[in-house]
Structure formats: C-alpha cells, structure tokens
XYZ file of N, CA and C in Angstrom:
429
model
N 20.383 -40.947 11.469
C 20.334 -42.341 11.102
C 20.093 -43.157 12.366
N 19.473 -44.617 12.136
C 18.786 -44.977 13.149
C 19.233 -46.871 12.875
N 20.508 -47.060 13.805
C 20.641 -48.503 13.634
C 20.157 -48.982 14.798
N 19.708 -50.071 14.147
C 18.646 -51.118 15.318
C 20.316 -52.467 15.165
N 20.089 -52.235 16.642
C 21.514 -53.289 17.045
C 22.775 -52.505 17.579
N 23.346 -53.117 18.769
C 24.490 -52.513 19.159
C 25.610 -53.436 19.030
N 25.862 -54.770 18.156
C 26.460 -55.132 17.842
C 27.632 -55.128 17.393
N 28.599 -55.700 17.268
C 29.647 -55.108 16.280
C 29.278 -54.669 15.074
N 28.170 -54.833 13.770
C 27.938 -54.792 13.021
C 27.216 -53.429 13.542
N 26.348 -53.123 14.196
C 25.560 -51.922 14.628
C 26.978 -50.663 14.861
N 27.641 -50.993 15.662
C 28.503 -49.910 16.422
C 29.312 -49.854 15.035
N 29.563 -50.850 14.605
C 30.924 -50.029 13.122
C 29.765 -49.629 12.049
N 28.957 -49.855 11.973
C 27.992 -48.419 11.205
C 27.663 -47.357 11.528
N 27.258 -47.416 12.574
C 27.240 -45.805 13.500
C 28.315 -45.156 13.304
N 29.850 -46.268 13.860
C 31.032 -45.251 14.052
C 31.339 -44.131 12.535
N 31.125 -45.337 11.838
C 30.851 -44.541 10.004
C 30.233 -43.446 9.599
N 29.128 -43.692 9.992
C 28.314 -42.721 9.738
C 28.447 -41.609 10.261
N 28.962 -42.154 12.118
C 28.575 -40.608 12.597
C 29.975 -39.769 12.497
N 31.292 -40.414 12.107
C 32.719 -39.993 11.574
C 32.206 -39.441 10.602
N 31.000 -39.600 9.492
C 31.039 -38.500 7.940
C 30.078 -37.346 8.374
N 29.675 -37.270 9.706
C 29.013 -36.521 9.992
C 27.402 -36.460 10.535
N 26.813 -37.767 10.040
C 25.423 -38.242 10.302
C 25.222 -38.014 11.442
N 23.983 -37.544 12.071
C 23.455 -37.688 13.532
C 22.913 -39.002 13.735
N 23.508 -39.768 14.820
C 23.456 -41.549 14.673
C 22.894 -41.918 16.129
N 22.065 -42.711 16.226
C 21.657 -43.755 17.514
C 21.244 -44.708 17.027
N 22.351 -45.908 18.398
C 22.382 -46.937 18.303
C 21.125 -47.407 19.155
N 20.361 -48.390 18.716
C 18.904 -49.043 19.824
C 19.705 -50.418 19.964
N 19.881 -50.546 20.878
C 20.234 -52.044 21.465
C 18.952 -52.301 22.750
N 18.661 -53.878 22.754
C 17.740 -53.671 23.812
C 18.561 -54.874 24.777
N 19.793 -55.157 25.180
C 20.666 -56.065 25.682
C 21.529 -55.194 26.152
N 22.699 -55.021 25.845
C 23.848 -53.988 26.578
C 24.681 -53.720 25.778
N 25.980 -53.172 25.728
C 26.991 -52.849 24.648
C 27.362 -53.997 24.302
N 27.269 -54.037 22.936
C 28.048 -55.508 22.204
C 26.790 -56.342 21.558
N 25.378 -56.178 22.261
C 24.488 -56.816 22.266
C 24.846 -58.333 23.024
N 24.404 -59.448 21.709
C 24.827 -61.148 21.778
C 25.854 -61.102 22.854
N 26.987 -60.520 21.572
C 29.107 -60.566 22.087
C 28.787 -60.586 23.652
N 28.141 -59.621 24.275
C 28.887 -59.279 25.682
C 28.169 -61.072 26.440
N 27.765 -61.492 26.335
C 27.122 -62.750 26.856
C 28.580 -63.840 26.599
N 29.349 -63.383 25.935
C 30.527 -64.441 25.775
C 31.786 -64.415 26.736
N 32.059 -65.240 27.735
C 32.628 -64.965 28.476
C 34.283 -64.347 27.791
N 34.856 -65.209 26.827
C 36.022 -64.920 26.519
C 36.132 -65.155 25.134
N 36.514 -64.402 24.275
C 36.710 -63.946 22.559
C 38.179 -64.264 22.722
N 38.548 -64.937 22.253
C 40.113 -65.675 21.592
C 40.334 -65.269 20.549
N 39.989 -65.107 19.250
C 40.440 -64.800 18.321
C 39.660 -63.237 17.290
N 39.974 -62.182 18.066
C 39.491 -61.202 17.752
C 40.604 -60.466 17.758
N 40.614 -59.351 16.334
C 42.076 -59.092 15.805
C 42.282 -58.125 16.722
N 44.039 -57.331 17.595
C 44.153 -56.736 17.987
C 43.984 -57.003 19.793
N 43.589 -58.446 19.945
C 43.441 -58.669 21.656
C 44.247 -59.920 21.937
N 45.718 -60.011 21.762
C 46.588 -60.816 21.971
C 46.268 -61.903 22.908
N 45.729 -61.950 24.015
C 45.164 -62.370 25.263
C 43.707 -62.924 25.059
N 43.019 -62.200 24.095
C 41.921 -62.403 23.835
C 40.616 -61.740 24.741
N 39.603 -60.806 25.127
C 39.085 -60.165 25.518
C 37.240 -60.593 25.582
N 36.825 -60.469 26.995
C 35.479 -60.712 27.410
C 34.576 -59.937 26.646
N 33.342 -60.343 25.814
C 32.569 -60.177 25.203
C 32.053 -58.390 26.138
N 31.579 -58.817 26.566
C 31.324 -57.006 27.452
C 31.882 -56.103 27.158
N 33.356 -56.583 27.783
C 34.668 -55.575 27.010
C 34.457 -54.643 25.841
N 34.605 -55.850 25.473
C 34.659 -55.840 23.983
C 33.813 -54.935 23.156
N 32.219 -55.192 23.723
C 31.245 -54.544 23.369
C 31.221 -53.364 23.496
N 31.927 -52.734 24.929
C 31.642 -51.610 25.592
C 32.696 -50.939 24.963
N 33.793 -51.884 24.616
C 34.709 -50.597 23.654
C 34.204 -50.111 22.302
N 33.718 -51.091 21.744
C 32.848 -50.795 20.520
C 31.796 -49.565 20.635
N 31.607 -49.456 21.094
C 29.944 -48.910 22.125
C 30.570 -47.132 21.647
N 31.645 -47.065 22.995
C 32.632 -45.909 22.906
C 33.114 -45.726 21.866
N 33.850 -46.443 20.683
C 34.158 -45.513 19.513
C 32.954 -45.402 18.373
N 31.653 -45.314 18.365
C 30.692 -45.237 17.895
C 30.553 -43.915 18.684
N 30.580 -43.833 20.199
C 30.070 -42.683 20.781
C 31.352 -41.401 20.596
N 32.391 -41.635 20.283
C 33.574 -41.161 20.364
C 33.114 -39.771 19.416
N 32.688 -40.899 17.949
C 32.359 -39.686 16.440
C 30.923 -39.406 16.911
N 30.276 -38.899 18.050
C 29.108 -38.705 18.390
C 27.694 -39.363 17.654
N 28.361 -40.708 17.913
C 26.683 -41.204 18.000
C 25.978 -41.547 19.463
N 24.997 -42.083 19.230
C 23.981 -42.055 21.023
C 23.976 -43.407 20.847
N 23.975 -43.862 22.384
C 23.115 -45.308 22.316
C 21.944 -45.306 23.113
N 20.947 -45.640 22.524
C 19.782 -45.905 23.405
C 19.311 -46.995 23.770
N 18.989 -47.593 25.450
C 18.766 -49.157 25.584
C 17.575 -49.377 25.442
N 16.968 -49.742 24.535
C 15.350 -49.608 23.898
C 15.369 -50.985 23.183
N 14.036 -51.602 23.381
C 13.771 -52.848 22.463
C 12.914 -52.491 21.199
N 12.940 -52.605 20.141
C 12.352 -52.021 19.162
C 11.117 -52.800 19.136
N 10.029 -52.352 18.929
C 9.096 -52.969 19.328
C 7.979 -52.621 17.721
N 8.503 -51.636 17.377
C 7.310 -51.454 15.747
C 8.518 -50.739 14.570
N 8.400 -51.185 13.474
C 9.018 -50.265 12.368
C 8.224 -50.156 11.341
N 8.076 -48.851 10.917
C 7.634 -48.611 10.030
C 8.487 -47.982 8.714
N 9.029 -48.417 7.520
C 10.000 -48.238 6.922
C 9.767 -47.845 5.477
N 8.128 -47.837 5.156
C 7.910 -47.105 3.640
C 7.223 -46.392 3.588
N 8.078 -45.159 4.747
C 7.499 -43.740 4.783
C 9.081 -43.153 4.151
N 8.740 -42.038 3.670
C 9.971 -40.884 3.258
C 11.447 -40.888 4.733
N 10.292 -41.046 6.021
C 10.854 -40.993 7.387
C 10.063 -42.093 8.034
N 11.502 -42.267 8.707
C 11.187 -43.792 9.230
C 10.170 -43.665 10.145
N 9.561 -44.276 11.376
C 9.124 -44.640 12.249
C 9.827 -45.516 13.202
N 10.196 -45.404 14.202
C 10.412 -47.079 15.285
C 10.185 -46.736 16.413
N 9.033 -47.283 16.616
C 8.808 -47.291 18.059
C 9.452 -48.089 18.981
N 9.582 -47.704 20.329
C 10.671 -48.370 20.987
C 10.274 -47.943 22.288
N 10.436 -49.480 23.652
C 10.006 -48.920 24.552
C 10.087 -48.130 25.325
N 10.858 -46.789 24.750
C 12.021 -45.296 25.337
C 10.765 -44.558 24.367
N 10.709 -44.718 23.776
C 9.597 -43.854 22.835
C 9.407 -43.999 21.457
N 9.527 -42.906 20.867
C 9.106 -43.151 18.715
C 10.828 -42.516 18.573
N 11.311 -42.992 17.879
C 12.761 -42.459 16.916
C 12.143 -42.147 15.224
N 12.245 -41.114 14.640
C 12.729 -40.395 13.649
C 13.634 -40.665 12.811
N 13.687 -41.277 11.791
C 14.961 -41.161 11.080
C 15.018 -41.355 9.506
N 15.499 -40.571 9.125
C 15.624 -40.849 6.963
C 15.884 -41.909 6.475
N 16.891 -42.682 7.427
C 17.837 -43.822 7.288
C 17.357 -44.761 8.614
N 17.240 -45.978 7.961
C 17.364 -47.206 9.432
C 18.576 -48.082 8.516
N 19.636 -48.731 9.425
C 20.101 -49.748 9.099
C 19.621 -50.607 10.603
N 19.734 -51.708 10.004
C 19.354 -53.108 10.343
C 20.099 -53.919 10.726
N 20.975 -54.157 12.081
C 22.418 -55.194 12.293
C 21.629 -55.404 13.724
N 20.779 -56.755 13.506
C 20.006 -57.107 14.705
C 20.883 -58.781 14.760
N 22.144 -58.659 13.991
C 22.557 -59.660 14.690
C 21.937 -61.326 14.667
N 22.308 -62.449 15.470
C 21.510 -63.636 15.142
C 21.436 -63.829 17.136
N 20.797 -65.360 16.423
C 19.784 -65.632 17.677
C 19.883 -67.111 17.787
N 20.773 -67.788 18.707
C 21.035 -68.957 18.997
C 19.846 -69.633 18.762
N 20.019 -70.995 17.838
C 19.128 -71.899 17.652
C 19.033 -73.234 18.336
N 18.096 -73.665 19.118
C 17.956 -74.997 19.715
C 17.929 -75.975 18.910
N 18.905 -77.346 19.070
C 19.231 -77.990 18.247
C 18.504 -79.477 18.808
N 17.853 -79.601 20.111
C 16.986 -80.372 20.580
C 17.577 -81.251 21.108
N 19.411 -81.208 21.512
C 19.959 -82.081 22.065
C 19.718 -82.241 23.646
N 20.029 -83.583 24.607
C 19.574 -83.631 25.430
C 20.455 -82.792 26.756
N 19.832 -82.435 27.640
C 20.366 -81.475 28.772
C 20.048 -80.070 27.571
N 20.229 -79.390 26.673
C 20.345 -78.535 26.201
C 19.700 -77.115 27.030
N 18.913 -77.250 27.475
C 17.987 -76.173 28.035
C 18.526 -75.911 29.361
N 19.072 -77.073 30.029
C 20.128 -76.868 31.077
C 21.769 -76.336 31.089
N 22.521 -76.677 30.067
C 23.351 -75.927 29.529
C 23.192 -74.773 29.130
N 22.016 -73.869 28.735
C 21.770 -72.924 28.242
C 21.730 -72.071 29.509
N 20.781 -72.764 30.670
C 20.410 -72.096 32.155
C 21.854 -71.554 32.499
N 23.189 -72.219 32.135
C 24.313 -72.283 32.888
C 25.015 -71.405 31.899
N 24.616 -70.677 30.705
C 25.302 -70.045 29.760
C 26.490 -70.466 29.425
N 26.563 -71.436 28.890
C 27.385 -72.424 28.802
C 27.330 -72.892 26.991
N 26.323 -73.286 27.094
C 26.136 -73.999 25.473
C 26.572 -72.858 24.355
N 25.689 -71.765 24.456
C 26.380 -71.210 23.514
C 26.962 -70.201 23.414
N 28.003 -70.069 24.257
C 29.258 -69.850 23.926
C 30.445 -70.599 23.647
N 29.873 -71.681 22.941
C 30.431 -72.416 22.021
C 30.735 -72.406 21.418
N 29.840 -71.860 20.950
C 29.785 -71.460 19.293
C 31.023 -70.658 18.809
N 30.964 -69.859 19.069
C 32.218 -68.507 19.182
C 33.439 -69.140 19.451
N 34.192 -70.112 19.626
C 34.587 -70.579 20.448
C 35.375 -72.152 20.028
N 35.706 -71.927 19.147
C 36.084 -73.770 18.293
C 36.820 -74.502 19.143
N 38.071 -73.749 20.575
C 38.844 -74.894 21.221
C 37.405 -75.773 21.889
N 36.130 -74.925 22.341
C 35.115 -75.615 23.317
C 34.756 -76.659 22.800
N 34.569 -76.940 21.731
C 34.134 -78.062 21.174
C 34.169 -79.463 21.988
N 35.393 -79.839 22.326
C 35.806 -80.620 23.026
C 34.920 -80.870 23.890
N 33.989 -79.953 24.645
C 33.459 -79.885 26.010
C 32.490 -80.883 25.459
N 31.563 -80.233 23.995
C 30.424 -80.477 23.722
C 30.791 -82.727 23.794
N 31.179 -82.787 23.554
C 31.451 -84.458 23.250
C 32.019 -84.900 24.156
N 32.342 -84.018 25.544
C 32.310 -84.673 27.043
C 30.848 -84.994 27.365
N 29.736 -83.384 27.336
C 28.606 -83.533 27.813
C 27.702 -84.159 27.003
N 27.873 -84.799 25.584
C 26.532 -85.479 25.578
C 27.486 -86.550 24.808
C-alpha cells in the first residue's frame, strides 16, 4: 500500500495497515509530520500535557508507522496513475507500485490578501495561527 502524505492522517494509516500486515510506504515530500512539523508549538494535542513542537510530533508519528514496518520515502509525487488494477506514482525517488493508494495530502494554507501577509508568512509566523486559537490575539495586534 502506497500513502501519499506523511501527515498525521498519512502515518495513522500506514501504522494500520502495516499493524494488519500490509507492506506500507509513506511518500512525504516535506519531512515527518509533513504541514505539523512547520508548527512551532501544538498546545492542544491529546497525551502532550506541555504541549509538543510540530517536528516532534511528526517524527514520533513517523516512528510508530515505522515501528509496524512501514517505509517512509522523501519523494514529491509528481504523476498518479490510479485506474490501473496497480497503481502507478511516479515520484522524484522513482515509480512506486501499489494495489492500494490512500490519499492524506493534507491542506495547504490559503492567502487571504491581508496586508503585510506575505511578510508574516517570510517570518513563519502567520500560519501558525491557525493551529493555534490563544494566537489570535497577535493577528489584531498586526493588522
């Protein structure tokens, strides 16, 4: 099986799959966690009293996916082909094989056209906001 995304949503399908036995790789083309690890600090994620850095976080995810032997590969998926019997995905590591693709590619911060925005973004700042409801506050300092 062949999940595109190393996400939380990517890594707890793998871990599934490859716990019932499936031969599993994860394609992330970002790092463990994918998005997550870009967040400096996760506050309300169950089980991290303190609350735990997106990386962390990711990279533990990462490991119990790899734990029930799945792979991760750091590959950007670049072609799928998905209405064959067997999949296709090309990827810039090479072609992957698989019966099964799941799909947890996660989302993709949207520009909302406010002003400074593209400069807040330079500073990775804006959105990790999002994630993030005490920040709010910040947002209605800076604009």
């Amino acid at each position: 099986m062949a999940v595109i995304g190393g996400g939380p949503g990517g890594c707890t399908a793998a871990l599934y799959a490859a716990r019932a036995g499936l031969q599993v790789v994860i394609l992330e083309q970002l790092s463990a966690g994918g998005q997550m690890a870009l967040t400096e600090h996760i506050e309300n994620y169950p089980g991290f009293d303190a609350g735990v850095d997106g990386f962390t976080l990711g990279e533990q995810m990462q490991r119990g996916a790899e734990r029930f032997g799945a792979e991760t590969l750091l590959a950007e998926v670049q072609r799928v082909t998905l209405r064959t019997p067997i999949k296709q995905l090309d990827t810039s590591e090479g072609t992957i094989l698989s019966k099964t693709v799941v799909l947890a590619t996660g989302a993709t911060p949207r520009m909302l056209g406010l002003p400074a925005e593209r400069e807040l973004n330079d500073l990775a700042e804006f959105f990790k906001v999002f994630g993030d409801v005490t920040r709010l506050k910040l947002l209605s300092v800076l604009f």
